[in-house]
Structures are given as structure tokens and as C-alpha cells.
Amino acid sequence: MARGKFITFEGIDGAGKTTHLDWFRARLGDKLAPGGRAVVMTREPGGTPLGETLRGILLNQSMDLETEALLMFAARREHLAQVIEPALKRGDWVLSDRFTDATFAYQGGGRGLPRDKLEALERWVQGGFQPHLTVLFDIPTDTASERRSSARAPDKFESESEAFFKRTRAEYLRRAEEAPEQFFIVDSSQTIDEIRRRLEDVVASL
């Protein structure tokens, strides 16, 4: 059986990507099921027992910026080794709520960690491995802020300033411009129905 594909959902907090993950997984699963393939749903940071432990630390504890980036990539290495690569080798498809683009956006764009340090970690942890497709939910930061304010109690990233999220969004868009063949940008200020029509196009193209 041929290797599967790796698809990631990205966007700043409040962009609404999580609203569409289960729907997208179900639609993709419907397409893959006749061929005996499955969709593996996962997330970052997290996806493994170690990764979930690190997620709790990363989302709730203050730490040095470089420590934060190193822990993100440590969780990612475990995620690749234990979940992503084995699934792809089985021929399954993997759908992840965030991956490396989030680290460049949040720790790089938002927090200001130099890009060359992140690129060195990316090469070490991933080699040349990248998602086959990244669906980027893009939204103005003020709209995202309104959405976050009506959600559950925020973690340390969700509590950041609008200026932080403007830098984070800008880095996401820079990454998308740098690799247009990988990214599919969705205007997530649209209605849920409008967004799902766009995502239906993505499923059909896959």
C-alpha cells in the first residue's frame, strides 16, 4: 500500500480551525474508507503520552523562550516517531491540529525567536519532512480576539496581546507565501457553511 498523506490545520487562536477539524476528518474518512485507509487525528503539542504531558506544561507554565521552542520540538520528535511516520507507512492519512508552522508563527513571529534557530531545530527534528497540505485559517486579529473572549478560560498563548497575534498571523502568511504549493488559505471570517464549501473543494482535490 502506498504511503498516506499528512495534512495540518493552522491559524491563530480564535481563527476557528478546531470547529472544522471533526467535520473535515469525517469527510476525508468517507473518501478513504473504500480503499481500506483510515484518518488518524492528532494535535500539537501533544499526540503522544509524552507530548500531552509537555502540552500541559507548555500551555500553562512560564519559561524561557528557547526552552519553550526546544520543548515544542521535543514533543514533535516523539510525535513523528510514535504516531505520524508509522501511520503514513501503514498507508493511513494523518490530520493534525498544528505542526511546525505553528512554532514558527508563535515562538518565531509572536515571541521573536530568531528564525535561524527554529530552522536549525526543524532540520534536526524533521529532516526535510513537511506536510503534504497545510490548511491555514486566516482571520483579522480583532475578529479572532472577539471569538477568544467568549471561549473557555484562556491558556498562556490565548492570553497574549493583539500585537502578539498580529506578529503571529504575519508569520503564518509569510510561511504560506514562501510555500504556496503546500498551503491552502481559508478566509475564516466567513460563515461556517461558506468555509465548509471551501473545505469540500480541498477534500475533492485530495
Coordinates of N, CA and C in Angstrom, one line a residue:
M1 N 0.8 -1.2 0.0 CA 0.0 0.0 0.0 C 0.9 1.2 0.0
A2 N 0.5 2.3 -0.8 CA 1.3 3.5 -0.9 C 1.2 4.2 0.5
R3 N 2.2 5.1 0.7 CA 2.2 5.9 1.9 C 1.0 6.8 1.9
G4 N 0.6 7.2 3.1 CA -0.5 8.1 3.3 C -0.1 9.5 3.1
K5 N -1.0 10.4 3.4 CA -0.7 11.9 3.3 C -0.8 12.5 4.7
F6 N -0.1 13.6 4.9 CA -0.1 14.3 6.2 C -0.6 15.7 5.9
I7 N -1.8 16.0 6.6 CA -2.5 17.3 6.4 C -2.5 18.0 7.8
T8 N -2.2 19.3 7.8 CA -2.2 20.1 9.0 C -3.2 21.2 8.9
F9 N -3.8 21.6 10.0 CA -4.7 22.7 10.2 C -3.9 23.7 11.0
E10 N -3.9 25.0 10.6 CA -3.1 26.0 11.3 C -4.0 27.3 11.3
G11 N -3.6 28.2 12.2 CA -4.2 29.5 12.4 C -4.0 30.0 13.8
I12 N -4.2 31.3 13.9 CA -4.0 31.9 15.2 C -5.2 31.5 16.1
D13 N -5.1 31.6 17.4 CA -6.2 31.3 18.3 C -7.3 32.2 18.0
G14 N -8.5 31.5 17.9 CA -9.7 32.3 17.6 C -10.0 32.2 16.1
A15 N -9.2 31.6 15.3 CA -9.4 31.6 13.8 C -10.6 30.6 13.5
G16 N -10.8 29.6 14.4 CA -12.0 28.7 14.2 C -11.6 27.4 13.6
K17 N -10.3 27.1 13.4 CA -10.0 25.8 12.8 C -10.5 24.6 13.5
T18 N -10.5 24.6 14.8 CA -10.9 23.5 15.6 C -12.4 23.1 15.3
T19 N -13.2 24.1 15.0 CA -14.6 24.0 14.7 C -14.8 23.0 13.5
H20 N -13.8 23.0 12.6 CA -14.0 22.3 11.3 C -13.2 21.0 11.3
L21 N -12.4 20.7 12.3 CA -11.5 19.5 12.2 C -12.3 18.2 12.2
D22 N -13.2 18.0 13.1 CA -14.0 16.8 13.1 C -14.8 16.6 11.8
W23 N -15.4 17.7 11.3 CA -16.1 17.6 10.0 C -15.2 17.2 8.9
F24 N -14.0 17.8 8.8 CA -13.1 17.5 7.7 C -12.6 16.1 7.8
R25 N -12.3 15.6 9.1 CA -11.9 14.2 9.2 C -13.0 13.2 8.7
A26 N -14.2 13.5 9.1 CA -15.3 12.7 8.6 C -15.4 12.6 7.1
R27 N -15.4 13.8 6.5 CA -15.5 13.8 5.0 C -14.3 13.1 4.4
L28 N -13.1 13.3 4.9 CA -11.9 12.6 4.3 C -12.0 11.1 4.6
G29 N -12.5 10.8 5.7 CA -12.7 9.3 6.0 C -13.6 8.6 5.1
D30 N -14.7 9.3 4.7 CA -15.7 8.8 3.8 C -15.0 8.5 2.4
K31 N -14.1 9.3 2.0 CA -13.4 9.1 0.7 C -12.4 8.0 0.8
L32 N -11.8 7.8 2.0 CA -10.7 6.9 2.1 C -11.1 5.5 2.4
A33 N -12.3 5.4 3.1 CA -12.8 4.1 3.6 C -12.8 3.0 2.6
P34 N -13.4 3.3 1.4 CA -13.5 2.2 0.4 C -12.1 1.6 0.0
G35 N -11.0 2.3 0.2 CA -9.7 1.8 -0.1 C -9.0 1.2 1.1
G36 N -9.7 1.1 2.2 CA -9.2 0.5 3.4 C -8.2 1.3 4.2
R37 N -8.3 2.6 4.0 CA -7.4 3.5 4.7 C -8.2 4.3 5.8
A38 N -7.5 4.7 6.8 CA -8.1 5.4 7.9 C -7.5 6.8 8.0
V39 N -8.2 7.7 8.7 CA -7.7 9.0 9.1 C -7.3 9.0 10.5
V40 N -6.0 9.3 10.8 CA -5.5 9.4 12.2 C -5.6 10.9 12.6
M41 N -6.3 11.2 13.6 CA -6.5 12.6 14.1 C -5.5 12.8 15.3
T42 N -4.8 13.9 15.2 CA -3.8 14.2 16.3 C -3.7 15.7 16.5
R43 N -2.8 16.1 17.4 CA -2.6 17.5 17.6 C -1.2 17.8 18.2
E44 N -0.8 19.1 18.1 CA 0.4 19.5 18.6 C 0.2 20.8 19.4
P45 N 1.0 21.0 20.5 CA 1.8 20.0 21.1 C 0.9 18.9 21.7
G46 N 1.4 17.7 21.6 CA 0.6 16.5 22.1 C 0.7 15.3 21.2
G47 N -0.3 14.5 21.1 CA -0.4 13.4 20.2 C 0.2 12.1 20.7
T48 N 1.0 12.2 21.8 CA 1.6 11.0 22.4 C 1.5 11.2 23.9
P49 N 1.6 10.2 24.7 CA 1.6 10.4 26.2 C 2.6 11.5 26.6
L50 N 3.8 11.4 26.1 CA 4.8 12.4 26.5 C 4.5 13.7 26.0
G51 N 4.0 13.8 24.7 CA 3.6 15.1 24.1 C 2.5 15.7 24.9
E52 N 1.5 15.0 25.4 CA 0.4 15.5 26.1 C 0.9 16.1 27.5
T53 N 1.8 15.4 28.1 CA 2.4 15.9 29.3 C 3.1 17.3 29.1
L54 N 3.9 17.3 28.0 CA 4.6 18.6 27.6 C 3.6 19.6 27.2
R55 N 2.5 19.3 26.6 CA 1.4 20.2 26.3 C 0.9 21.0 27.5
G56 N 0.6 20.2 28.6 CA 0.2 20.8 29.8 C 1.2 21.8 30.4
I57 N 2.4 21.5 30.3 CA 3.5 22.4 30.7 C 3.6 23.6 29.8
L58 N 3.6 23.4 28.5 CA 3.8 24.5 27.6 C 2.7 25.5 27.6
L59 N 1.5 25.0 27.7 CA 0.3 25.9 27.7 C 0.0 26.7 29.0
N60 N 0.7 26.2 30.0 CA 0.3 26.8 31.3 C 1.4 27.3 32.2
Q61 N 2.7 27.0 31.9 CA 3.8 27.5 32.7 C 4.7 28.5 31.9
S62 N 5.1 29.5 32.6 CA 6.1 30.5 32.1 C 7.4 29.8 32.0
M63 N 8.2 30.2 31.0 CA 9.5 29.6 30.8 C 10.3 30.5 29.8
D64 N 11.6 30.2 29.8 CA 12.5 30.9 28.8 C 12.0 30.6 27.4
L65 N 12.1 31.6 26.5 CA 11.7 31.4 25.2 C 12.4 30.2 24.5
E66 N 13.7 30.1 24.6 CA 14.4 29.0 24.0 C 14.0 27.6 24.6
T67 N 13.7 27.6 25.9 CA 13.2 26.4 26.5 C 11.9 26.0 25.9
E68 N 11.0 27.0 25.7 CA 9.7 26.7 25.1 C 9.8 26.1 23.7
A69 N 10.7 26.7 22.9 CA 10.9 26.2 21.5 C 11.5 24.8 21.5
L70 N 12.4 24.5 22.4 CA 13.0 23.2 22.5 C 12.0 22.1 22.9
L71 N 11.2 22.5 23.8 CA 10.1 21.5 24.3 C 9.1 21.3 23.2
M72 N 8.8 22.3 22.4 CA 7.9 22.1 21.2 C 8.5 21.1 20.3
F73 N 9.8 21.2 20.0 CA 10.4 20.3 19.0 C 10.6 18.9 19.6
A74 N 10.9 18.9 20.9 CA 11.0 17.6 21.6 C 9.7 16.8 21.5
A75 N 8.6 17.5 21.8 CA 7.3 16.8 21.6 C 7.0 16.4 20.2
R76 N 7.5 17.2 19.2 CA 7.3 16.9 17.8 C 8.1 15.7 17.4
R77 N 9.3 15.6 17.9 CA 10.1 14.4 17.5 C 9.4 13.1 17.9
E78 N 8.9 13.1 19.2 CA 8.2 12.0 19.7 C 6.9 11.7 18.8
H79 N 6.2 12.8 18.5 CA 5.0 12.7 17.7 C 5.3 12.1 16.3
L80 N 6.4 12.5 15.7 CA 6.8 11.9 14.4 C 7.1 10.5 14.5
A81 N 7.9 10.1 15.5 CA 8.4 8.8 15.7 C 7.3 7.8 16.1
Q82 N 6.4 8.2 16.9 CA 5.4 7.3 17.5 C 4.0 7.3 16.8
V83 N 3.7 8.4 16.1 CA 2.3 8.5 15.6 C 2.4 8.8 14.0
I84 N 3.0 9.8 13.6 CA 2.9 10.3 12.3 C 3.5 9.3 11.3
E85 N 4.8 9.1 11.4 CA 5.5 8.2 10.5 C 4.9 6.8 10.4
P86 N 4.6 6.1 11.6 CA 4.0 4.8 11.5 C 2.7 4.8 10.7
A87 N 1.9 5.8 11.0 CA 0.6 5.9 10.3 C 0.8 6.0 8.8
L88 N 1.7 6.9 8.4 CA 1.9 7.1 6.9 C 2.4 5.9 6.3
K89 N 3.3 5.2 7.0 CA 3.8 3.9 6.4 C 2.7 2.8 6.3
R90 N 1.7 2.9 7.1 CA 0.6 1.9 7.0 C -0.3 2.3 5.8
G91 N -0.1 3.5 5.3 CA -1.0 4.0 4.2 C -2.1 4.8 4.7
D92 N -2.2 5.0 6.1 CA -3.3 5.9 6.6 C -2.9 7.4 6.4
W93 N -3.9 8.2 6.5 CA -3.7 9.7 6.4 C -3.7 10.3 7.8
V94 N -2.9 11.3 8.0 CA -2.8 11.9 9.3 C -3.3 13.4 9.2
L95 N -4.2 13.7 10.1 CA -4.7 15.1 10.1 C -4.3 15.6 11.5
S96 N -3.5 16.7 11.5 CA -3.0 17.2 12.8 C -3.5 18.7 13.0
D97 N -3.9 18.9 14.2 CA -4.2 20.3 14.7 C -2.9 20.9 15.1
R98 N -2.3 21.6 14.2 CA -1.0 22.3 14.3 C 0.2 21.4 14.0
F99 N 1.3 22.0 13.5 CA 2.6 21.3 13.4 C 3.6 22.4 13.4
T100 N 4.7 22.3 12.6 CA 5.9 23.2 12.7 C 5.5 24.6 12.4
D101 N 4.6 24.8 11.5 CA 4.3 26.2 11.1 C 3.8 27.0 12.3
A102 N 3.2 26.3 13.3 CA 2.7 27.0 14.5 C 3.9 27.5 15.3
T103 N 5.0 26.7 15.3 CA 6.2 27.1 16.1 C 6.8 28.3 15.5
F104 N 7.0 28.3 14.2 CA 7.5 29.5 13.5 C 6.6 30.7 13.8
A105 N 5.3 30.5 13.7 CA 4.4 31.6 13.9 C 4.3 32.1 15.4
Y106 N 4.3 31.2 16.3 CA 4.1 31.6 17.7 C 5.5 32.0 18.4
Q107 N 6.4 31.0 18.4 CA 7.7 31.3 19.0 C 8.5 32.2 18.2
G108 N 8.4 32.1 16.8 CA 9.2 33.0 16.0 C 8.5 34.4 15.8
G109 N 7.4 34.4 15.1 CA 6.7 35.6 14.8 C 6.2 36.3 16.1
G110 N 5.5 35.6 16.9 CA 4.9 36.2 18.1 C 5.9 36.6 19.1
R111 N 6.8 35.6 19.5 CA 7.7 35.8 20.6 C 9.0 36.4 20.1
G112 N 9.4 36.3 18.9 CA 10.6 36.9 18.4 C 11.8 36.0 18.4
L113 N 11.7 34.7 18.5 CA 12.9 33.9 18.5 C 13.4 33.9 17.1
P114 N 14.7 34.1 16.9 CA 15.3 34.2 15.6 C 15.0 33.0 14.7
R115 N 14.7 33.3 13.5 CA 14.3 32.2 12.5 C 15.3 31.2 12.3
D116 N 16.6 31.6 12.3 CA 17.6 30.6 12.0 C 17.7 29.5 13.1
K117 N 17.4 29.9 14.4 CA 17.4 28.9 15.4 C 16.2 27.9 15.2
L118 N 15.1 28.4 14.8 CA 14.0 27.5 14.5 C 14.3 26.6 13.3
E119 N 14.9 27.1 12.3 CA 15.2 26.4 11.1 C 16.2 25.3 11.4
A120 N 17.2 25.5 12.3 CA 18.1 24.5 12.8 C 17.4 23.4 13.5
L121 N 16.5 23.7 14.4 CA 15.7 22.7 15.1 C 14.8 21.9 14.1
E122 N 14.2 22.6 13.1 CA 13.4 21.9 12.1 C 14.2 20.9 11.3
R123 N 15.4 21.3 10.9 CA 16.2 20.3 10.1 C 16.6 19.1 11.0
W124 N 16.9 19.4 12.2 CA 17.4 18.3 13.1 C 16.2 17.3 13.4
V125 N 15.1 17.8 13.7 CA 13.9 17.0 14.1 C 13.2 16.4 13.0
Q126 N 13.1 17.1 11.8 CA 12.3 16.6 10.7 C 13.0 16.2 9.5
G127 N 14.3 16.6 9.4 CA 15.0 16.4 8.1 C 14.3 17.3 7.1
G128 N 13.8 16.7 6.0 CA 13.1 17.5 5.0 C 11.6 17.3 5.1
F129 N 11.1 16.6 6.1 CA 9.7 16.2 6.2 C 8.8 17.5 6.4
Q130 N 7.8 17.6 5.6 CA 6.8 18.7 5.7 C 5.4 18.1 5.4
P131 N 4.4 18.8 5.8 CA 3.0 18.3 5.4 C 2.8 18.3 3.9
H132 N 2.0 17.4 3.5 CA 1.6 17.4 2.1 C 0.7 18.6 1.8
L133 N -0.1 19.0 2.8 CA -1.0 20.1 2.7 C -1.2 20.8 4.0
T134 N -1.2 22.1 4.1 CA -1.5 22.9 5.3 C -2.7 23.8 5.0
V135 N -3.8 23.6 5.7 CA -4.9 24.4 5.6 C -4.8 25.5 6.6
L136 N -4.6 26.8 6.2 CA -4.4 27.9 7.1 C -5.7 28.7 7.2
F137 N -6.2 28.8 8.4 CA -7.4 29.6 8.7 C -6.9 31.0 9.0
D138 N -7.2 31.9 8.1 CA -6.7 33.3 8.3 C -7.9 34.2 8.7
I139 N -7.6 35.1 9.6 CA -8.6 35.9 10.1 C -8.0 37.2 10.7
P140 N -8.7 38.3 10.6 CA -8.1 39.6 11.2 C -8.0 39.3 12.7
T141 N -7.0 39.9 13.3 CA -6.7 39.6 14.7 C -7.8 40.2 15.6
D142 N -8.5 41.3 15.3 CA -9.5 41.8 16.1 C -10.8 40.9 16.2
T143 N -11.1 40.2 15.0 CA -12.2 39.3 15.0 C -11.8 38.0 15.8
A144 N -10.6 37.6 15.7 CA -10.1 36.4 16.5 C -10.2 36.7 18.0
S145 N -9.8 38.0 18.4 CA -9.9 38.4 19.8 C -11.3 38.3 20.3
E146 N -12.3 38.8 19.5 CA -13.7 38.7 20.0 C -14.1 37.2 20.2
R147 N -13.7 36.4 19.3 CA -14.0 34.9 19.5 C -13.4 34.4 20.7
R148 N -12.1 34.7 20.9 CA -11.4 34.1 22.1 C -12.0 34.6 23.4
S149 N -12.5 35.8 23.4 CA -13.1 36.4 24.7 C -14.4 35.7 25.1
S150 N -15.0 35.0 24.2 CA -16.3 34.3 24.5 C -16.0 32.8 24.7
A151 N -14.8 32.4 24.7 CA -14.4 30.9 24.8 C -14.1 30.6 26.3
R152 N -13.6 29.4 26.5 CA -13.2 29.0 27.9 C -12.1 29.8 28.5
A153 N -11.7 29.5 29.7 CA -10.6 30.2 30.3 C -9.3 30.0 29.4
P154 N -8.7 31.1 29.1 CA -7.6 31.1 28.2 C -6.3 30.5 28.8
D155 N -5.5 29.8 27.9 CA -4.2 29.4 28.3 C -3.2 30.6 28.1
K156 N -1.9 30.3 28.3 CA -1.0 31.5 28.3 C -0.8 32.1 26.9
F157 N -1.0 31.3 25.8 CA -0.9 31.8 24.5 C -2.2 32.6 24.1
E158 N -3.4 32.1 24.5 CA -4.6 32.7 24.2 C -4.7 34.0 24.9
S159 N -4.0 34.2 26.0 CA -4.0 35.4 26.8 C -3.1 36.5 26.3
E160 N -2.4 36.2 25.2 CA -1.4 37.2 24.7 C -2.1 38.4 24.0
S161 N -1.4 39.5 23.8 CA -1.9 40.7 23.3 C -2.3 40.6 21.8
E162 N -3.0 41.6 21.3 CA -3.4 41.7 19.9 C -2.1 41.9 19.1
A163 N -1.1 42.7 19.6 CA 0.1 42.9 18.9 C 0.8 41.5 18.7
F164 N 0.8 40.7 19.7 CA 1.4 39.4 19.6 C 0.8 38.6 18.4
F165 N -0.6 38.6 18.4 CA -1.3 37.8 17.4 C -1.1 38.4 16.0
K166 N -0.9 39.7 15.9 CA -0.6 40.3 14.6 C 0.7 39.8 14.1
R167 N 1.7 39.7 14.9 CA 3.0 39.2 14.5 C 2.9 37.7 14.1
T168 N 2.1 37.0 14.9 CA 1.9 35.6 14.7 C 1.2 35.3 13.3
R169 N 0.2 36.1 13.1 CA -0.5 36.0 11.8 C 0.4 36.3 10.6
A170 N 1.2 37.4 10.8 CA 2.1 37.8 9.7 C 3.1 36.7 9.4
E171 N 3.6 36.0 10.4 CA 4.5 34.9 10.1 C 3.8 33.7 9.4
Y172 N 2.6 33.4 9.8 CA 1.8 32.4 9.1 C 1.7 32.7 7.6
L173 N 1.4 34.0 7.3 CA 1.2 34.4 5.9 C 2.5 34.4 5.2
R174 N 3.6 34.7 5.9 CA 4.9 34.7 5.3 C 5.3 33.2 4.9
R175 N 5.0 32.3 5.8 CA 5.2 30.9 5.5 C 4.4 30.4 4.3
A176 N 3.2 30.9 4.3 CA 2.3 30.5 3.2 C 2.8 31.0 1.8
E177 N 3.3 32.3 1.9 CA 3.8 32.9 0.6 C 5.1 32.2 0.2
E178 N 5.8 31.7 1.1 CA 7.1 31.0 0.8 C 6.9 29.6 0.3
A179 N 5.8 29.0 0.6 CA 5.5 27.6 0.1 C 4.0 27.5 -0.4
P180 N 3.7 28.2 -1.5 CA 2.3 28.2 -1.9 C 1.8 26.9 -2.4
E181 N 2.7 26.0 -2.8 CA 2.2 24.6 -3.2 C 1.8 23.8 -2.0
Q182 N 2.2 24.2 -0.8 CA 1.8 23.5 0.4 C 0.5 24.0 1.1
F183 N 0.3 25.3 1.0 CA -0.7 26.0 1.8 C -2.0 26.2 1.0
F184 N -3.1 26.0 1.7 CA -4.5 26.4 1.2 C -5.0 27.3 2.2
I185 N -5.2 28.6 1.9 CA -5.7 29.6 2.8 C -7.2 29.7 2.8
V186 N -7.8 29.7 3.9 CA -9.2 29.8 4.1 C -9.5 31.1 4.8
D187 N -10.4 32.0 4.3 CA -10.8 33.2 5.0 C -11.8 32.7 6.1
S188 N -11.4 32.7 7.3 CA -12.2 32.1 8.3 C -13.1 33.2 9.0
S189 N -13.2 34.4 8.4 CA -14.2 35.3 8.9 C -15.5 35.0 8.2
Q190 N -15.6 34.1 7.3 CA -16.8 33.7 6.6 C -17.7 32.9 7.5
T191 N -18.9 32.6 7.0 CA -19.8 31.7 7.8 C -19.3 30.2 7.8
I192 N -19.8 29.4 8.7 CA -19.4 28.0 8.8 C -19.7 27.3 7.4
D193 N -20.9 27.6 6.9 CA -21.3 27.0 5.6 C -20.3 27.4 4.5
E194 N -20.0 28.6 4.4 CA -19.1 29.1 3.4 C -17.7 28.5 3.5
I195 N -17.2 28.4 4.7 CA -15.9 27.7 5.0 C -16.0 26.3 4.6
R196 N -17.0 25.6 4.9 CA -17.1 24.1 4.6 C -17.2 23.9 3.1
R197 N -17.8 24.8 2.4 CA -17.8 24.7 0.9 C -16.4 24.8 0.4
R198 N -15.6 25.6 0.9 CA -14.2 25.7 0.6 C -13.4 24.5 0.9
L199 N -13.7 23.9 2.1 CA -13.0 22.7 2.5 C -13.5 21.5 1.7
E200 N -14.7 21.5 1.2 CA -15.2 20.5 0.4 C -14.3 20.4 -0.9
D201 N -13.9 21.6 -1.4 CA -13.0 21.7 -2.5 C -11.7 21.0 -2.2
V202 N -11.2 21.2 -1.0 CA -9.9 20.6 -0.6 C -10.0 19.1 -0.6
V203 N -11.1 18.6 0.0 CA -11.3 17.1 0.1 C -11.4 16.6 -1.3
A204 N -12.1 17.2 -2.2 CA -12.2 16.8 -3.6 C -10.8 16.7 -4.3
S205 N -10.0 17.7 -4.0 CA -8.7 17.8 -4.7 C -7.8 16.7 -4.2
L206 N -8.0 16.3 -2.9 CA -7.1 15.3 -2.4 C -7.4 13.9 -2.9

